Amino acid sequence: MNPQSFIASLSFDIRLAPYDILGSIAHARMLSRARIIPARDAQRIITGLTAIAKDLEKGKRLPPEEDIHYAIERELIRRIGPVGGKLHTARSRNDQVALDLRLYLRDQIDLVLCEIERLQQAIVAVAEDNLDVVMPGFTHMQHAQPILFSHHLLAYAWMLQRDKGRLRDARHRTNEMPLGSAALAGTSFPIDRKYVARQLGFAQVTANSIDAVSDRDFLVEFCAAASLVMTHLSRLCEELILWSSSEFNIIRLADDFTSGSSIMPQKRNPDVAEIIRGETGRIYGNLIALLTILKGLPLSYNRDLQEDKPPLFDTVDTLQGCLAVTTPMIATLSVRAERMRALCARGYLVATELADYLTEKGVPFRTAHGTVKRIVGYCEKQHIRLDELTLEELKRFDGLFDEGALRVLSIDQVVHVKDSEGGTSPRRVRQQITQLKRLMRS
Ligand code: ARG
């Protein structure tokens, strides 16, 4: 490989083209307004750039060049002549690429925020449609206590709500305008950076030119937030995989989201969910790649920074793809309510209720816990469920048990009384849906 091809980035930074042109148009306007170049030259540059943008949209290719910045500049000069060379006055590719990245990422964050909200809406819709469906809740992958399926699913909507907060936060620091930092020291031309920032919708201009051309923290922040979104998707997918297995069999994924096996005709493999779970690792890898590029890198710009793009673009594409496919996967899953209820009968899910019952009668909880542990042991030996015990049997363990004790053992009742704030009772779950809907809109 020749060194020129080795350092080239056009094959991947081509996707910055629309942002590069947007930034250049704003820069040309500023150069003209500040009387750094004549207005008619600026106009020719802007017309030329606009035409290039249109052609690129139509699929026209750029001349082979080292990177997107050179490729567009060369194409401009080819079209309008040497006057096109005035565009690069008072700027460097170092502040130019920083600007392009910030413009690009700001847009991508907005797209990701929309995708996350769509997924949240799908989750809330499934939760509302299945609000009263009970299922076993797990800790340590062991049956713990009965919960509402809607409550469990909504946990993911809250994770995603925090993800949006992190992304908005990252967007905030992405939304600063670096152009005018030039190579690293700023420029001697009388530029108007705030005017460029206003044209491009940036909240402010960066304060230190050396920092501005060296900084890729905003990419790291995005990739960190993206890693956490992927973590949440991966956990959700893992549950979908488990829940649709024949052992659980409490949901069914729509056919589009499963594939058959090439050898076993009965298989409905949850490939989509598995791929999302699998891709998560690469997204973590992209974050580590970026951090490692920056670690120990002296100020200001070094060509190492060009290596920020492949991991960034991969994270953007993967995240958007995963979100876009998870939403319909959730929206189309079917809930096997009867099977969920049947599973609640196993595993002594209501044991805590029995202990709570004694506690309400004044028995210290620790003592009640011990008593119920012995009762569960007895049931295991007799091969019966807790709700199959007679009052006489219960009284053998503690004389304080009475008729009421048997009533607290119904699954619906158990869920109903978990009415503490954020708890699994239908009333509280409805409440969190209202709260979530309000927050999602803001
Ligand atoms: N292609 C380069 C990048 O992506 C653009 C900046 C090049 N600057 C330079 N001084 N070589 O970072």
Coordinates of C-alpha atoms and ligand atoms in Angstrom, one line a residue:
M1 CA 0.0 0.0 0.0
N2 CA 1.3 3.4 -0.8
P3 CA 1.5 6.0 2.0
Q4 CA -1.0 8.3 0.3
S5 CA -3.7 5.7 0.3
F6 CA -2.6 4.6 3.7
I7 CA -3.4 8.0 5.3
A8 CA -6.6 8.6 3.2
S9 CA -10.0 8.7 4.9
L10 CA -12.3 9.6 2.1
S11 CA -13.8 6.1 2.0
F12 CA -15.3 6.7 5.4
D13 CA -15.4 10.4 6.0
I14 CA -17.5 10.9 2.8
R15 CA -20.5 10.7 5.1
L16 CA -19.5 14.1 6.5
A17 CA -19.9 15.7 3.1
P18 CA -23.3 17.4 3.7
Y19 CA -22.0 18.8 7.0
D20 CA -18.7 19.9 5.5
I21 CA -20.6 21.8 2.8
L22 CA -23.0 23.3 5.4
G23 CA -20.0 24.6 7.4
S24 CA -18.2 25.9 4.3
I25 CA -21.3 27.9 3.2
A26 CA -21.5 29.5 6.7
H27 CA -17.8 30.2 6.6
A28 CA -18.0 31.8 3.1
R29 CA -20.9 34.0 4.2
M30 CA -18.9 35.1 7.2
L31 CA -15.7 35.8 5.1
S32 CA -17.8 38.1 2.9
R33 CA -19.6 39.8 5.7
A34 CA -16.3 40.5 7.5
R35 CA -14.9 41.8 4.2
I36 CA -12.2 39.2 4.2
I37 CA -13.2 38.1 0.6
P38 CA -15.3 40.1 -1.9
A39 CA -19.1 39.4 -1.7
R40 CA -19.2 38.2 -5.4
D41 CA -16.5 35.6 -4.7
A42 CA -18.4 34.4 -1.7
Q43 CA -21.5 34.1 -3.8
R44 CA -19.7 32.0 -6.5
I45 CA -18.3 29.8 -3.8
I46 CA -21.8 29.3 -2.2
T47 CA -23.4 28.6 -5.5
G48 CA -20.7 26.1 -6.3
L49 CA -21.0 24.4 -3.0
T50 CA -24.8 24.2 -3.2
A51 CA -24.5 22.5 -6.6
I52 CA -22.0 20.0 -5.3
A53 CA -24.3 19.2 -2.4
K54 CA -27.2 18.5 -4.9
D55 CA -25.0 16.3 -7.1
L56 CA -23.8 14.3 -4.1
E57 CA -27.4 13.7 -3.1
K58 CA -28.0 12.4 -6.5
G59 CA -25.1 9.9 -6.0
K60 CA -22.4 11.7 -8.0
R61 CA -18.9 10.8 -6.8
L62 CA -16.1 13.1 -5.7
P63 CA -12.6 13.1 -7.2
P64 CA -10.3 10.7 -5.3
E65 CA -8.6 12.8 -2.6
E66 CA -7.1 12.3 0.8
D67 CA -10.2 13.3 2.7
I68 CA -13.6 14.8 2.4
H69 CA -12.3 18.4 3.0
Y70 CA -9.8 18.2 0.2
A71 CA -12.2 16.4 -2.1
I72 CA -14.9 19.1 -1.8
E73 CA -12.4 21.9 -2.1
R74 CA -10.9 20.4 -5.3
E75 CA -14.3 19.8 -6.8
L76 CA -15.2 23.4 -6.1
I77 CA -12.1 24.7 -7.7
R78 CA -12.7 22.4 -10.7
R79 CA -16.2 23.9 -11.1
I80 CA -15.7 27.6 -10.4
G81 CA -11.9 28.1 -10.9
P82 CA -9.2 29.4 -8.6
V83 CA -11.6 31.7 -6.8
G84 CA -12.7 28.5 -5.0
G85 CA -9.4 28.5 -3.3
K86 CA -10.5 31.6 -1.3
L87 CA -12.8 29.4 0.8
H88 CA -10.0 28.0 2.9
T89 CA -9.0 31.5 4.1
A90 CA -8.8 31.8 7.9
R91 CA -9.5 28.1 8.6
S92 CA -7.6 24.8 8.7
R93 CA -8.8 21.2 8.2
N94 CA -8.2 20.9 11.9
D95 CA -11.1 23.2 12.9
Q96 CA -13.0 22.1 9.9
V97 CA -13.1 18.5 10.8
A98 CA -14.0 19.4 14.4
L99 CA -16.9 21.4 13.1
D100 CA -18.1 18.7 10.7
L101 CA -18.1 16.1 13.5
R102 CA -20.1 18.3 15.8
L103 CA -22.7 19.1 13.1
Y104 CA -22.9 15.4 12.2
L105 CA -23.2 14.2 15.8
R106 CA -25.7 16.8 16.8
D107 CA -28.0 15.5 14.1
Q108 CA -27.4 11.8 14.9
I109 CA -28.2 12.4 18.6
D110 CA -31.5 14.0 17.6
L111 CA -32.3 10.9 15.5
V112 CA -31.3 8.6 18.3
L113 CA -33.5 10.5 20.8
C114 CA -36.5 10.1 18.5
E115 CA -35.8 6.3 18.1
I116 CA -35.6 5.9 21.8
E117 CA -38.8 7.7 22.4
R118 CA -40.5 5.4 19.8
L119 CA -39.3 2.4 21.7
Q120 CA -40.5 3.8 24.9
Q121 CA -43.9 4.4 23.4
A122 CA -44.0 0.7 22.2
I123 CA -43.1 -0.4 25.7
V124 CA -45.8 1.7 27.3
A125 CA -48.4 0.5 24.8
V126 CA -47.6 -3.2 25.5
A127 CA -47.6 -2.5 29.3
E128 CA -51.0 -0.7 29.0
D129 CA -52.5 -3.6 27.0
N130 CA -51.4 -6.1 29.6
L131 CA -51.6 -4.0 32.7
D132 CA -53.0 -6.7 35.0
V133 CA -51.1 -9.7 33.8
V134 CA -49.2 -11.3 36.6
M135 CA -45.9 -13.1 36.3
P136 CA -43.2 -14.5 38.6
G137 CA -40.7 -11.9 39.5
F138 CA -37.1 -13.1 39.8
T139 CA -34.0 -12.3 41.9
H140 CA -30.9 -14.5 41.3
M141 CA -32.9 -16.1 38.5
Q142 CA -35.0 -17.7 41.2
H143 CA -38.7 -17.2 41.7
A144 CA -39.0 -14.3 44.1
Q145 CA -42.4 -12.6 44.3
P146 CA -45.3 -12.2 41.9
I147 CA -45.3 -9.0 39.9
L148 CA -47.1 -7.4 37.0
F149 CA -45.6 -8.1 33.6
S150 CA -46.4 -4.4 32.8
H151 CA -44.3 -3.3 35.8
H152 CA -41.3 -5.4 34.7
L153 CA -41.5 -4.2 31.1
L154 CA -41.8 -0.5 32.2
A155 CA -38.5 -0.8 34.0
Y156 CA -36.9 -0.6 30.5
A157 CA -38.8 2.5 29.7
W158 CA -37.2 4.2 32.7
M159 CA -33.8 3.0 31.7
L160 CA -34.4 4.6 28.3
Q161 CA -35.6 7.8 29.9
R162 CA -32.2 8.1 31.7
D163 CA -30.5 7.3 28.4
K164 CA -32.2 10.3 26.8
G165 CA -31.0 12.5 29.6
R166 CA -27.4 11.4 29.0
L167 CA -27.7 11.9 25.3
R168 CA -29.2 15.4 25.8
D169 CA -26.4 16.2 28.1
A170 CA -23.9 15.0 25.5
R171 CA -25.7 17.0 22.9
H172 CA -25.3 20.1 25.0
R173 CA -21.5 19.9 25.0
T174 CA -21.5 18.9 21.3
N175 CA -23.3 22.0 20.5
E176 CA -20.3 24.4 20.5
M177 CA -18.8 25.9 17.4
P178 CA -15.0 25.3 16.9
L179 CA -14.4 27.0 13.5
G180 CA -12.0 29.9 13.7
S181 CA -9.6 28.0 15.8
A182 CA -7.8 27.4 12.6
A183 CA -4.8 25.0 12.9
L184 CA -4.5 25.6 16.6
A185 CA -3.7 29.2 17.4
G186 CA -6.7 31.1 15.9
T187 CA -6.2 33.4 13.0
S188 CA -5.1 36.9 12.2
F189 CA -8.1 37.6 10.0
P190 CA -10.9 39.6 11.5
I191 CA -13.4 36.7 11.6
D192 CA -16.8 36.6 13.3
R193 CA -17.1 33.3 15.0
K194 CA -20.4 34.1 16.6
Y195 CA -21.9 34.8 13.3
V196 CA -20.9 31.4 12.0
A197 CA -22.3 29.8 15.2
R198 CA -25.6 31.6 14.8
Q199 CA -25.9 30.5 11.2
L200 CA -25.4 26.9 12.1
G201 CA -27.5 26.9 15.2
F202 CA -24.7 26.4 17.8
A203 CA -25.3 27.6 21.3
Q204 CA -21.9 29.1 21.7
V205 CA -18.4 29.2 20.3
T206 CA -15.5 27.1 21.8
A207 CA -13.4 29.2 24.1
N208 CA -9.8 27.8 23.6
S209 CA -8.6 27.2 20.0
I210 CA -6.0 24.6 21.2
D211 CA -8.7 22.7 23.1
A212 CA -11.1 23.0 20.2
V213 CA -9.0 21.2 17.6
S214 CA -7.8 18.6 20.1
D215 CA -11.1 17.8 21.8
R216 CA -13.0 14.7 21.0
D217 CA -14.7 14.4 24.4
F218 CA -18.1 14.9 22.8
L219 CA -17.6 11.7 20.8
V220 CA -16.6 9.8 23.9
E221 CA -19.6 11.1 25.8
F222 CA -21.9 10.0 23.0
C223 CA -20.2 6.6 22.7
A224 CA -20.5 6.1 26.5
A225 CA -24.2 7.0 26.4
A226 CA -24.6 4.7 23.4
S227 CA -22.9 1.9 25.3
L228 CA -25.4 2.2 28.1
V229 CA -28.3 2.3 25.7
M230 CA -26.9 -0.9 24.1
T231 CA -26.5 -2.4 27.6
H232 CA -30.2 -1.8 28.2
L233 CA -31.2 -3.2 24.8
S234 CA -29.0 -6.2 25.5
R235 CA -30.6 -6.9 28.8
L236 CA -34.1 -6.5 27.3
C237 CA -33.1 -8.9 24.5
E238 CA -31.7 -11.4 26.9
E239 CA -35.1 -11.5 28.7
L240 CA -37.0 -11.8 25.4
I241 CA -34.7 -14.8 24.5
L242 CA -35.3 -16.4 27.9
W243 CA -39.0 -15.7 28.0
S244 CA -39.6 -17.1 24.5
S245 CA -37.6 -20.3 25.3
S246 CA -39.7 -23.5 25.7
E247 CA -38.7 -23.6 29.4
F248 CA -40.3 -20.1 30.1
N249 CA -42.6 -19.9 27.1
I250 CA -44.3 -16.7 28.5
I251 CA -44.0 -14.6 25.3
R252 CA -44.0 -15.3 21.6
L253 CA -42.0 -13.2 19.3
A254 CA -43.6 -12.4 15.9
D255 CA -42.3 -14.5 13.0
D256 CA -40.4 -11.6 11.5
F257 CA -38.1 -11.6 14.5
T258 CA -37.3 -15.3 14.6
S259 CA -35.6 -17.6 12.1
G260 CA -35.8 -21.3 11.5
S261 CA -32.9 -23.6 11.8
S262 CA -31.4 -25.1 8.6
I263 CA -31.6 -28.6 10.2
M264 CA -34.3 -28.6 12.9
P265 CA -37.7 -27.8 11.5
Q266 CA -39.3 -27.0 14.8
K267 CA -36.9 -24.1 15.7
R268 CA -37.9 -20.5 16.1
N269 CA -34.7 -18.9 17.0
P270 CA -34.7 -15.3 18.4
D271 CA -31.9 -14.2 16.1
V272 CA -32.7 -10.5 16.1
A273 CA -32.5 -10.3 19.9
E274 CA -29.3 -12.4 19.9
I275 CA -27.6 -10.1 17.3
I276 CA -28.5 -7.0 19.4
R277 CA -27.0 -8.7 22.5
G278 CA -24.0 -9.7 20.4
E279 CA -23.4 -6.2 18.9
T280 CA -23.3 -4.6 22.3
G281 CA -19.8 -5.9 22.8
R282 CA -18.5 -4.1 19.7
I283 CA -20.1 -0.8 20.8
Y284 CA -18.2 -1.1 24.1
G285 CA -15.1 -1.7 22.0
N286 CA -15.7 1.5 20.0
L287 CA -15.8 3.5 23.3
I288 CA -12.6 1.9 24.4
A289 CA -11.0 2.6 21.0
L290 CA -11.8 6.3 21.2
L291 CA -10.6 6.6 24.8
T292 CA -7.4 4.9 23.8
I293 CA -6.8 7.2 20.8
L294 CA -7.1 10.2 23.2
K295 CA -5.0 8.7 26.0
G296 CA -1.6 10.3 26.1
L297 CA -2.2 12.2 22.9
P298 CA -0.3 15.5 23.1
L299 CA -2.1 18.7 22.2
S300 CA -3.2 19.9 19.7
Y301 CA -4.3 18.1 16.5
N302 CA -2.5 14.8 15.7
R303 CA -3.5 12.6 12.8
D304 CA -4.4 9.9 15.2
L305 CA -7.6 11.8 15.6
Q306 CA -8.7 10.7 12.1
E307 CA -9.1 7.3 13.7
D308 CA -12.1 8.6 15.7
K309 CA -14.4 8.2 12.7
P310 CA -14.7 4.4 12.1
P311 CA -15.7 3.6 15.7
L312 CA -18.0 6.7 15.9
F313 CA -19.8 5.8 12.7
D314 CA -20.1 2.2 13.6
T315 CA -21.7 3.2 16.9
V316 CA -24.2 5.5 15.3
D317 CA -25.2 3.0 12.7
T318 CA -25.4 0.1 15.1
L319 CA -27.3 2.0 17.7
Q320 CA -29.8 3.4 15.2
G321 CA -30.3 -0.1 13.7
C322 CA -30.8 -1.8 17.0
L323 CA -33.3 0.7 18.2
A324 CA -35.2 0.6 14.9
V325 CA -35.6 -3.1 15.1
T326 CA -36.3 -3.4 18.8
T327 CA -39.4 -1.2 18.6
P328 CA -41.4 -3.4 16.3
M329 CA -40.1 -6.5 18.0
I330 CA -41.7 -5.2 21.3
A331 CA -44.8 -3.9 19.6
T332 CA -45.5 -7.3 18.0
L333 CA -44.7 -9.7 20.8
S334 CA -47.6 -11.7 22.2
V335 CA -47.9 -12.1 25.9
R336 CA -48.9 -15.6 27.3
A337 CA -50.9 -14.4 30.3
E338 CA -52.2 -17.8 31.3
R339 CA -48.8 -19.4 31.2
M340 CA -47.4 -16.5 33.3
R341 CA -50.1 -17.1 35.9
A342 CA -49.5 -20.8 35.9
L343 CA -45.8 -20.2 36.6
C344 CA -46.8 -18.1 39.6
A345 CA -48.1 -21.2 41.3
R346 CA -44.6 -22.7 41.4
G347 CA -41.7 -21.8 43.6
Y348 CA -43.5 -20.4 46.8
L349 CA -43.7 -16.9 45.4
V350 CA -46.1 -15.9 48.2
A351 CA -44.0 -17.0 51.1
T352 CA -43.1 -13.4 52.0
E353 CA -46.9 -12.7 52.4
L354 CA -47.2 -15.3 55.0
A355 CA -44.3 -13.9 56.9
D356 CA -45.7 -10.4 56.6
Y357 CA -49.0 -11.7 57.9
L358 CA -47.4 -13.0 61.1
T359 CA -45.4 -9.7 61.3
E360 CA -48.6 -7.7 61.2
K361 CA -49.8 -9.8 64.2
G362 CA -46.8 -8.6 66.2
V363 CA -44.3 -11.4 65.5
P364 CA -40.8 -9.9 64.8
F365 CA -40.2 -10.2 61.0
R366 CA -37.0 -12.3 61.6
T367 CA -39.0 -14.9 63.6
A368 CA -41.8 -14.9 61.1
H369 CA -39.2 -15.5 58.3
G370 CA -37.9 -18.6 60.1
T371 CA -41.4 -19.9 60.7
V372 CA -42.3 -19.6 57.0
K373 CA -39.1 -21.1 56.0
R374 CA -40.1 -24.2 58.0
I375 CA -43.6 -24.1 56.4
V376 CA -42.0 -24.0 52.9
G377 CA -39.8 -27.0 53.9
Y378 CA -43.0 -28.9 55.0
C379 CA -44.8 -28.1 51.7
E380 CA -41.8 -29.3 49.7
K381 CA -41.9 -32.6 51.5
Q382 CA -45.7 -32.9 51.0
H383 CA -45.4 -31.8 47.4
I384 CA -48.0 -29.1 47.9
R385 CA -48.2 -25.3 47.2
L386 CA -48.5 -22.8 50.1
D387 CA -52.1 -22.0 49.1
E388 CA -53.0 -25.7 49.5
L389 CA -52.2 -25.7 53.2
T390 CA -55.1 -26.0 55.6
L391 CA -55.5 -23.7 58.5
E392 CA -54.9 -26.6 60.9
E393 CA -51.5 -27.2 59.2
L394 CA -50.6 -23.5 59.4
K395 CA -51.6 -23.3 63.1
R396 CA -49.1 -26.1 63.8
F397 CA -46.3 -23.7 62.9
D398 CA -47.8 -20.7 64.7
G399 CA -51.0 -20.4 66.6
L400 CA -51.5 -16.8 65.4
F401 CA -52.5 -17.9 61.9
D402 CA -56.2 -17.6 61.3
E403 CA -58.6 -17.6 58.3
G404 CA -57.2 -14.4 57.0
A405 CA -53.8 -16.0 56.4
L406 CA -55.2 -18.2 53.6
R407 CA -56.7 -15.2 51.9
V408 CA -53.4 -13.3 51.6
L409 CA -52.1 -16.1 49.5
S410 CA -54.0 -15.4 46.3
I411 CA -51.6 -14.1 43.6
D412 CA -53.8 -11.2 42.6
Q413 CA -54.2 -10.2 46.2
V414 CA -50.4 -10.3 46.7
V415 CA -49.8 -8.0 43.7
H416 CA -52.6 -5.7 44.8
V417 CA -51.1 -5.0 48.2
K418 CA -47.7 -4.1 46.9
D419 CA -49.0 -0.5 46.8
S420 CA -45.9 1.3 48.0
E421 CA -44.7 4.1 45.7
G422 CA -43.0 2.5 42.6
G423 CA -44.5 -0.9 43.6
T424 CA -46.1 -3.5 41.5
S425 CA -49.8 -2.9 42.4
P426 CA -52.0 -2.1 39.3
R427 CA -52.7 1.3 40.8
R428 CA -49.0 2.2 41.2
V429 CA -48.2 0.8 37.7
R430 CA -50.9 3.0 36.2
Q431 CA -49.4 5.9 38.1
Q432 CA -46.0 5.3 36.7
I433 CA -47.4 5.1 33.2
T434 CA -48.9 8.6 33.6
Q435 CA -45.7 9.9 35.1
L436 CA -43.6 8.4 32.3
K437 CA -45.9 9.8 29.6
R438 CA -45.6 13.2 31.0
L439 CA -41.8 13.0 31.2
M440 CA -41.5 11.4 27.7
R441 CA -43.1 14.5 26.2
S442 CA -41.0 17.0 28.0
Ligands
ARG1 N1 -8.9 13.8 7.7 C1 -8.5 14.5 8.8 C2 -9.2 13.9 10.1 O1 -10.1 13.2 9.9 C3 -8.8 15.9 8.7 C4 -7.8 16.8 9.4 C5 -6.5 16.8 8.8 N2 -5.6 17.7 9.3 C6 -4.3 17.7 9.2 N3 -3.6 18.6 9.7 N4 -3.7 16.7 8.5 O2 -8.9 14.2 11.2

